[in-house]
Amino acid sequence: EPPPPPPRRRASAPHGPLDVAPFARLHECYGQEIRALRGQWLSSRVQP
């Protein structure tokens, strides 16, 4: 018998709509960070 699924996080967290506003900015910053890390990783891969 499989274990019960983990409890789901509710979309309406106790924090309210305050967390929703900066999400787009957060996502953008995350994307920039990923691009930078990916660039570093690729350049470090080229050189042994």
C-alpha positions as a printed NumPy array, in Angstrom:
array([[  0.   ,   0.   ,   0.   ],
       [  1.595,   3.312,  -1.062],
       [  2.141,   5.998,   1.562],
       [ -0.416,   8.796,   1.703],
       [  0.346,  11.798,  -0.517],
       [  1.98 ,  14.78 ,   1.198],
       [ -0.353,  17.567,   2.294],
       [ -0.982,  20.083,  -0.462],
       [ -0.101,  23.71 ,   0.05 ],
       [ -3.154,  25.879,  -0.286],
       [ -3.139,  28.621,  -2.897],
       [ -4.657,  30.914,  -0.29 ],
       [ -1.824,  30.849,   2.218],
       [ -2.181,  32.8  ,   5.464],
       [  0.165,  35.405,   3.992],
       [ -2.594,  36.503,   1.639],
       [ -2.139,  38.329,  -1.667],
       [  1.102,  39.968,  -0.498],
       [  3.117,  36.98 ,  -1.737],
       [  1.496,  37.026,  -5.155],
       [  2.613,  40.505,  -6.198],
       [  6.434,  40.053,  -6.233],
       [  6.187,  36.622,  -7.861],
       [  6.813,  37.974, -11.356],
       [  9.879,  39.892, -10.164],
       [ 11.096,  36.868,  -8.239],
       [ 10.672,  34.706, -11.335],
       [ 12.585,  37.227, -13.427],
       [ 15.483,  37.368, -10.956],
       [ 15.54 ,  33.576, -10.834],
       [ 15.7  ,  33.405, -14.628],
       [ 18.608,  35.862, -14.726],
       [ 20.452,  33.871, -12.075],
       [ 19.939,  30.644, -14.003],
       [ 21.241,  32.226, -17.205],
       [ 24.338,  33.498, -15.386],
       [ 25.011,  30.143, -13.732],
       [ 24.45 ,  28.346, -17.018],
       [ 26.912,  30.664, -18.741],
       [ 29.524,  30.022, -16.058],
       [ 28.908,  26.284, -16.238],
       [ 29.203,  26.193, -20.029],
       [ 32.418,  28.244, -20.062],
       [ 33.932,  26.082, -17.314],
       [ 32.981,  22.952, -19.269],
       [ 34.845,  24.122, -22.368],
       [ 38.13 ,  24.494, -20.508],
       [ 39.439,  21.242, -18.943]])
